Coordinates of C-alpha atoms in Angstrom, one line a residue:
X1 CA 14.6 -105.3 36.9
X2 CA 12.0 -104.1 39.4
X3 CA 14.7 -101.9 41.1
X4 CA 15.7 -100.3 37.8
X5 CA 12.3 -99.1 36.6
X6 CA 11.4 -96.9 39.7
X7 CA 14.8 -95.1 39.3
X8 CA 14.2 -94.4 35.6
X9 CA 10.7 -93.1 36.4
X10 CA 11.9 -90.8 39.1
X11 CA 14.7 -89.4 36.8
X12 CA 12.0 -88.8 34.1
X13 CA 9.7 -87.0 36.6
X14 CA 12.6 -84.8 37.6
X15 CA 13.4 -83.9 34.0
X16 CA 9.8 -83.1 33.3
X17 CA 9.7 -80.7 36.4
X18 CA 12.9 -79.0 35.3
X19 CA 11.5 -78.5 31.9
X20 CA 8.4 -77.0 33.2
X21 CA 10.2 -74.7 35.5
X22 CA 12.4 -73.6 32.5
X23 CA 9.5 -72.9 30.4
X24 CA 7.6 -71.0 33.2
X25 CA 10.7 -68.8 33.9
X26 CA 11.3 -68.1 30.2
X27 CA 7.7 -67.3 29.7
X28 CA 7.7 -64.9 32.7
X29 CA 10.8 -63.2 31.5
X30 CA 9.3 -62.8 28.0
X31 CA 6.1 -61.5 29.5
X32 CA 8.0 -59.0 31.8
X33 CA 10.0 -57.8 28.8
X34 CA 6.9 -57.3 26.7
X35 CA 5.0 -55.6 29.4
X36 CA 8.0 -53.4 30.3
X37 CA 8.7 -52.3 26.8
X38 CA 4.9 -51.7 26.4
X39 CA 4.8 -49.4 29.5
X40 CA 6.7 -46.5 27.8
X41 CA 6.1 -44.3 24.7
X42 CA 8.0 -41.3 23.2
X43 CA 6.4 -38.2 21.9
X44 CA 8.3 -36.3 19.1
X45 CA 8.7 -32.5 19.0
X46 CA 5.9 -32.2 16.3
X47 CA 3.5 -34.7 17.9
X48 CA 0.9 -34.9 20.7
X49 CA -0.6 -38.0 22.2
X50 CA -4.0 -39.0 23.2
X51 CA -3.8 -41.4 26.3
X52 CA -7.1 -43.4 27.0
X53 CA -7.6 -45.0 30.4
X54 CA -10.8 -47.1 30.5
X55 CA -12.3 -45.1 27.7
X56 CA -11.5 -41.7 29.2
X57 CA -9.3 -39.8 26.9
X58 CA -6.7 -37.1 27.8
X59 CA -4.1 -35.3 25.7
X60 CA -0.4 -35.5 26.3
X61 CA 1.4 -32.4 24.8
X62 CA 4.8 -32.4 26.4
X63 CA 7.5 -34.1 24.1
X64 CA 9.8 -36.9 25.4
X65 CA 9.4 -40.4 27.1
X66 CA 6.1 -41.1 29.0
X67 CA 4.8 -44.1 31.0
X68 CA 1.6 -45.9 30.6
X69 CA -0.2 -48.8 32.3
X70 CA 0.2 -51.9 30.1
X71 CA -3.2 -53.5 29.0
X72 CA -5.0 -50.7 30.7
X73 CA -4.0 -47.5 29.0
X74 CA -3.8 -47.0 25.2
X75 CA -1.8 -44.3 23.3
X76 CA -2.6 -42.8 19.9
X77 CA -0.2 -40.2 18.5
X78 CA -1.4 -37.3 16.5
X79 CA 0.7 -35.1 14.0
X80 CA 0.5 -31.5 14.9
X81 CA 2.4 -30.0 12.1
X82 CA 0.8 -27.8 9.4
X83 CA -0.6 -30.0 6.6
X84 CA -2.7 -29.2 3.7
X85 CA -4.9 -30.5 0.8
X86 CA -5.8 -29.3 -2.7
X87 CA -9.2 -28.3 -4.1
X88 CA -9.6 -28.3 -7.8
X89 CA -6.3 -29.9 -8.9
X90 CA -4.1 -33.0 -8.2
X91 CA -1.0 -32.0 -6.3
X92 CA 1.0 -35.0 -7.6
X93 CA 0.6 -34.3 -11.4
X94 CA -1.1 -30.7 -11.3
X95 CA -4.0 -32.2 -13.3
X96 CA -7.3 -30.2 -13.0
X97 CA -10.2 -31.8 -11.0
X98 CA -13.1 -30.3 -12.8
X99 CA -16.0 -31.1 -10.4
X100 CA -14.0 -29.2 -7.7
X101 CA -12.5 -26.3 -9.7
X102 CA -15.3 -25.3 -12.1
X103 CA -17.5 -22.5 -10.5
X104 CA -19.9 -19.9 -11.5
X105 CA -19.4 -16.3 -10.6
X106 CA -22.0 -13.5 -9.7
X107 CA -22.3 -12.3 -13.2
X108 CA -23.0 -15.9 -14.5
X109 CA -19.4 -16.6 -15.9
X110 CA -17.7 -19.9 -15.5
X111 CA -14.1 -20.0 -14.0
X112 CA -11.8 -22.7 -12.9
X113 CA -10.3 -21.9 -9.5
X114 CA -7.9 -24.0 -7.6
X115 CA -7.3 -23.7 -3.8
X116 CA -4.8 -25.1 -1.3
X117 CA -6.1 -25.4 2.3
X118 CA -3.6 -25.5 5.2
X119 CA -4.6 -26.8 8.6
X120 CA -3.3 -28.2 11.8
X121 CA -4.6 -30.3 14.7
X122 CA -5.7 -27.9 17.5
X123 CA -7.3 -30.5 19.9
X124 CA -5.9 -34.0 19.6
X125 CA -8.7 -35.6 21.7
X126 CA -11.4 -34.1 19.4
X127 CA -9.5 -34.8 16.3
X128 CA -9.3 -38.5 17.3
X129 CA -12.8 -39.1 18.9
X130 CA -15.1 -36.2 17.9
X131 CA -15.5 -37.6 14.3
X132 CA -14.5 -40.6 12.3
X133 CA -12.7 -38.5 9.6
X134 CA -12.2 -34.9 10.6
X135 CA -10.0 -34.1 7.5
X136 CA -13.0 -35.2 5.2
X137 CA -15.3 -32.8 7.2
X138 CA -12.8 -29.9 6.5
X139 CA -12.7 -30.7 2.9
X140 CA -16.4 -30.6 2.5
X141 CA -16.7 -27.4 4.5
X142 CA -14.0 -25.8 2.4
X143 CA -15.6 -26.7 -0.9
X144 CA -19.0 -25.2 0.3
X145 CA -17.4 -22.1 1.5
X146 CA -15.2 -21.6 -1.7
X147 CA -18.3 -21.9 -4.0
X148 CA -20.2 -19.6 -1.8
X149 CA -17.6 -16.8 -1.9
X150 CA -16.8 -17.2 -5.6
X151 CA -20.5 -16.9 -6.5
X152 CA -20.5 -13.4 -4.7
X153 CA -17.8 -12.0 -6.9
X154 CA -17.8 -11.1 -10.6
X155 CA -15.4 -12.8 -13.0
X156 CA -13.0 -9.9 -13.2
X157 CA -12.4 -10.0 -9.5
X158 CA -11.9 -13.7 -9.3
X159 CA -9.4 -13.8 -12.2
X160 CA -7.4 -10.4 -11.3
X161 CA -8.0 -8.0 -8.6
X162 CA -10.1 -9.7 -6.1
X163 CA -8.0 -12.8 -5.1
X164 CA -6.5 -11.5 -1.8
X165 CA -10.0 -10.5 -0.6
X166 CA -11.5 -13.9 -1.8
X167 CA -8.8 -15.8 0.1
X168 CA -9.5 -13.9 3.3
X169 CA -13.2 -14.4 3.2
X170 CA -12.9 -18.1 2.5
X171 CA -10.7 -18.5 5.5
X172 CA -12.9 -16.7 7.7
X173 CA -15.9 -18.6 6.6
X174 CA -14.2 -22.0 7.1
X175 CA -13.0 -21.0 10.5
X176 CA -16.6 -20.1 11.6
X177 CA -18.0 -23.4 10.3
X178 CA -15.2 -25.4 11.9
X179 CA -16.1 -23.9 15.2
X180 CA -19.6 -25.2 14.9
X181 CA -18.5 -28.7 14.0
X182 CA -15.7 -28.7 16.6
X183 CA -13.6 -31.5 15.1
X184 CA -10.2 -30.4 16.6
X185 CA -8.9 -28.8 13.4
X186 CA -7.7 -25.3 12.8
X187 CA -7.3 -23.7 9.5
X188 CA -4.0 -21.8 9.0
X189 CA -4.1 -20.4 5.5
X190 CA -6.1 -20.5 2.3
X191 CA -4.4 -19.7 -1.0
X192 CA -5.7 -19.5 -4.5
X193 CA -3.2 -21.4 -6.6
X194 CA -4.6 -20.6 -10.0
X195 CA -7.6 -19.0 -11.6
X196 CA -8.5 -19.1 -15.2
X197 CA -11.5 -19.1 -17.7
X198 CA -12.6 -22.6 -18.8
X199 CA -11.9 -22.2 -22.4
X200 CA -9.0 -21.0 -24.4
X201 CA -11.1 -18.3 -26.3
X202 CA -12.2 -16.7 -23.0
X203 CA -8.7 -17.0 -21.6
X204 CA -7.3 -15.0 -24.5
X205 CA -10.0 -12.4 -24.1
X206 CA -9.1 -12.0 -20.5
X207 CA -5.5 -11.8 -21.3
X208 CA -6.1 -9.0 -23.7
X209 CA -8.2 -7.1 -21.0
X210 CA -5.4 -7.5 -18.6
X211 CA -2.8 -6.3 -21.3
X212 CA -5.1 -3.2 -21.8
X213 CA -5.2 -2.7 -18.1
X214 CA -1.5 -2.7 -18.0
X215 CA -1.3 -0.4 -20.9
X216 CA -3.6 2.0 -19.0
X217 CA -1.5 1.9 -15.9
X218 CA 1.5 2.6 -18.1
X219 CA -0.2 5.6 -19.6
X220 CA -1.1 6.9 -16.3
X221 CA 2.4 6.5 -14.9
X222 CA 3.8 8.3 -17.9
X223 CA 1.5 11.1 -17.6
X224 CA 2.3 11.4 -13.8
X225 CA 5.9 11.5 -14.8
X226 CA 5.4 14.2 -17.4
X227 CA 3.4 16.2 -14.8
X228 CA 6.0 15.7 -12.3
X229 CA 8.8 17.0 -14.7
X230 CA 6.7 20.0 -15.9
X231 CA 5.2 21.1 -12.7
X232 CA 8.2 22.4 -10.7
X233 CA 9.1 24.6 -13.9
X234 CA 5.6 25.9 -14.2
X235 CA 5.5 26.7 -10.4
X236 CA 8.9 28.5 -10.7
X237 CA 7.5 30.6 -13.7
X238 CA 4.4 31.4 -11.5
X239 CA 6.7 32.5 -8.8
X240 CA 8.7 34.6 -11.2
X241 CA 5.6 36.3 -12.5
X242 CA 4.2 36.9 -9.0
X243 CA 7.5 38.4 -7.9
X244 CA 7.6 40.8 -10.9
X245 CA 4.1 41.7 -10.4
X246 CA 4.8 42.4 -6.8
X247 CA 7.8 44.6 -7.7
X248 CA 5.7 46.4 -10.3
X249 CA 3.1 47.0 -7.7
X250 CA 5.7 48.4 -5.2
X251 CA 7.2 50.6 -7.8
X252 CA 3.8 52.1 -8.9
X253 CA 2.8 52.6 -5.3
X254 CA 6.1 54.3 -4.6
X255 CA 5.7 56.6 -7.7
X256 CA 2.2 57.3 -6.8
X257 CA 3.4 58.3 -3.2
X258 CA 6.0 60.5 -4.7
X259 CA 3.5 62.2 -6.9
X260 CA 1.3 62.8 -3.9
X261 CA 4.3 64.2 -2.0
X262 CA 5.2 66.4 -4.9
X263 CA 1.7 67.7 -5.3
X264 CA 1.4 68.4 -1.7
X265 CA 4.6 70.3 -1.7
X266 CA 3.4 72.3 -4.8
X267 CA 0.1 73.1 -3.1
X268 CA 1.9 74.3 0.0
X269 CA 3.7 76.7 -2.3
X270 CA 0.6 77.6 -4.2
X271 CA -1.2 78.6 -0.9
X272 CA 1.8 81.0 -0.1
X273 CA 2.1 82.6 -3.5
X274 CA -0.8 81.6 -5.9
X275 CA 0.0 83.9 -8.8
X276 CA 3.7 83.1 -8.9
X277 CA 3.1 79.4 -8.7
X278 CA 0.4 79.6 -11.5
X279 CA 2.9 81.5 -13.7
X280 CA 5.6 79.0 -13.0
X281 CA 3.5 75.9 -13.7
X282 CA 2.3 77.6 -17.0
X283 CA 5.9 78.4 -18.1
X284 CA 7.1 74.8 -17.2
X285 CA 4.0 73.3 -19.1
X286 CA 4.9 75.3 -22.1
X287 CA 8.5 74.5 -22.1
X288 CA 7.6 70.8 -22.1
X289 CA 5.2 71.4 -25.0
X290 CA 7.3 73.4 -27.2
X291 CA 10.9 72.7 -26.3
X292 CA 13.6 74.9 -27.8
X293 CA 11.1 77.4 -29.3
X294 CA 12.3 81.0 -29.3
X295 CA 9.9 84.0 -29.7
X296 CA 11.5 87.6 -30.2
X297 CA 9.1 90.7 -30.0
X298 CA 10.5 94.0 -31.5
X299 CA 9.0 97.3 -32.2
X300 CA 9.7 99.1 -28.9
X301 CA 12.9 100.6 -27.6
X302 CA 13.7 97.3 -25.9
X303 CA 14.1 93.7 -27.0
X304 CA 12.3 91.1 -24.8
X305 CA 12.9 87.2 -24.8
X306 CA 9.6 85.5 -24.1
X307 CA 10.4 81.9 -24.7
X308 CA 12.1 79.6 -23.7
X309 CA 12.6 80.6 -20.1
X310 CA 15.8 79.3 -18.6
X311 CA 15.5 76.8 -15.7
X312 CA 15.2 78.3 -12.2
X313 CA 18.2 76.3 -11.2
X314 CA 20.6 78.0 -13.8
X315 CA 23.1 80.4 -12.3
X316 CA 22.7 84.1 -12.8
X317 CA 25.9 84.3 -15.0
X318 CA 24.4 81.9 -17.4
X319 CA 21.0 83.7 -17.5
X320 CA 22.9 87.1 -18.2
X321 CA 24.9 85.4 -21.2
X322 CA 21.8 83.9 -22.5
X323 CA 20.0 87.2 -22.3
X324 CA 22.8 88.8 -24.2
X325 CA 22.7 86.2 -26.9
X326 CA 19.0 86.8 -27.2
X327 CA 19.4 90.5 -27.4
X328 CA 22.1 90.1 -30.1
X329 CA 19.8 87.9 -32.1
X330 CA 17.0 90.5 -31.7
X331 CA 19.1 92.9 -33.6
X332 CA 18.9 91.1 -36.9
X333 CA 15.9 92.9 -38.1
X334 CA 12.7 94.5 -37.0
X335 CA 9.5 92.5 -37.0
X336 CA 11.3 89.3 -37.6
X337 CA 10.4 86.0 -35.7
X338 CA 12.8 83.0 -35.7
X339 CA 11.9 79.5 -34.8
X340 CA 14.3 76.6 -34.3

């Protein structure tokens, strides 16, 4: 019996040792796996990471698989995609949030204005460690800027024509204040989702005003259309009148020049033979005044024809026949005068 117990004790000691070694090896393997798996982290395309080593933070911006020292370095991932939040309404059900949407304008009117603010992380380290809640800071800044800008416009601009300018001013003001706080966020866009009066009566009145403005624009467009249709015809008529006036002017000038040339030619002949020219001018004037008038004077041995004189361009044969006819008519009776 004495020899059996020592052998059993030895076997038990060996079994305990083997069990300890197995446990140690298993624990070591598990620890190695845990440490090995915790030494690597992956960054997606739309992410950045903040790597902290003994309290010193650094940003990791390249996507892919990265290594960190287990138990010494810590990693906190940050979403860098464009995100947003609503002011004045609840995006889930579009319900109005009156305490954020109700504002007063420069002309002391109340309006409900809903905004949507879009932002992204510009500095991951500051976004994680510069403040406890940077998005909340951005919301508070946005509310302040929105009320300040809305309060500088009248109600017509807020509801109708000034929306683009208001959005731009709110965005610029938020960016300036964010730079002062330096929380690692960047505003991308500011949009007015809706703006309306707080009561139905006022809303209907503004709709009527908007309808009147649209009617005004329609009337102006119709007037411009009518003007564009009539203007070319009027311009063509003006051109026609101007051309006719120019043609008449040219004709009158040419006639005047012709009269001047005729007068100069007559004057040259007058200088050469004044008496003959005077008589010819007198006879031509009398022929124009009393066309076809014939006067026959009798009582002498000869009969003479005084009027009308034949044209200077008539041939001598025609003149002789005319004279013969006149003489024949003169023989009708002494002292007679005949008019035709």
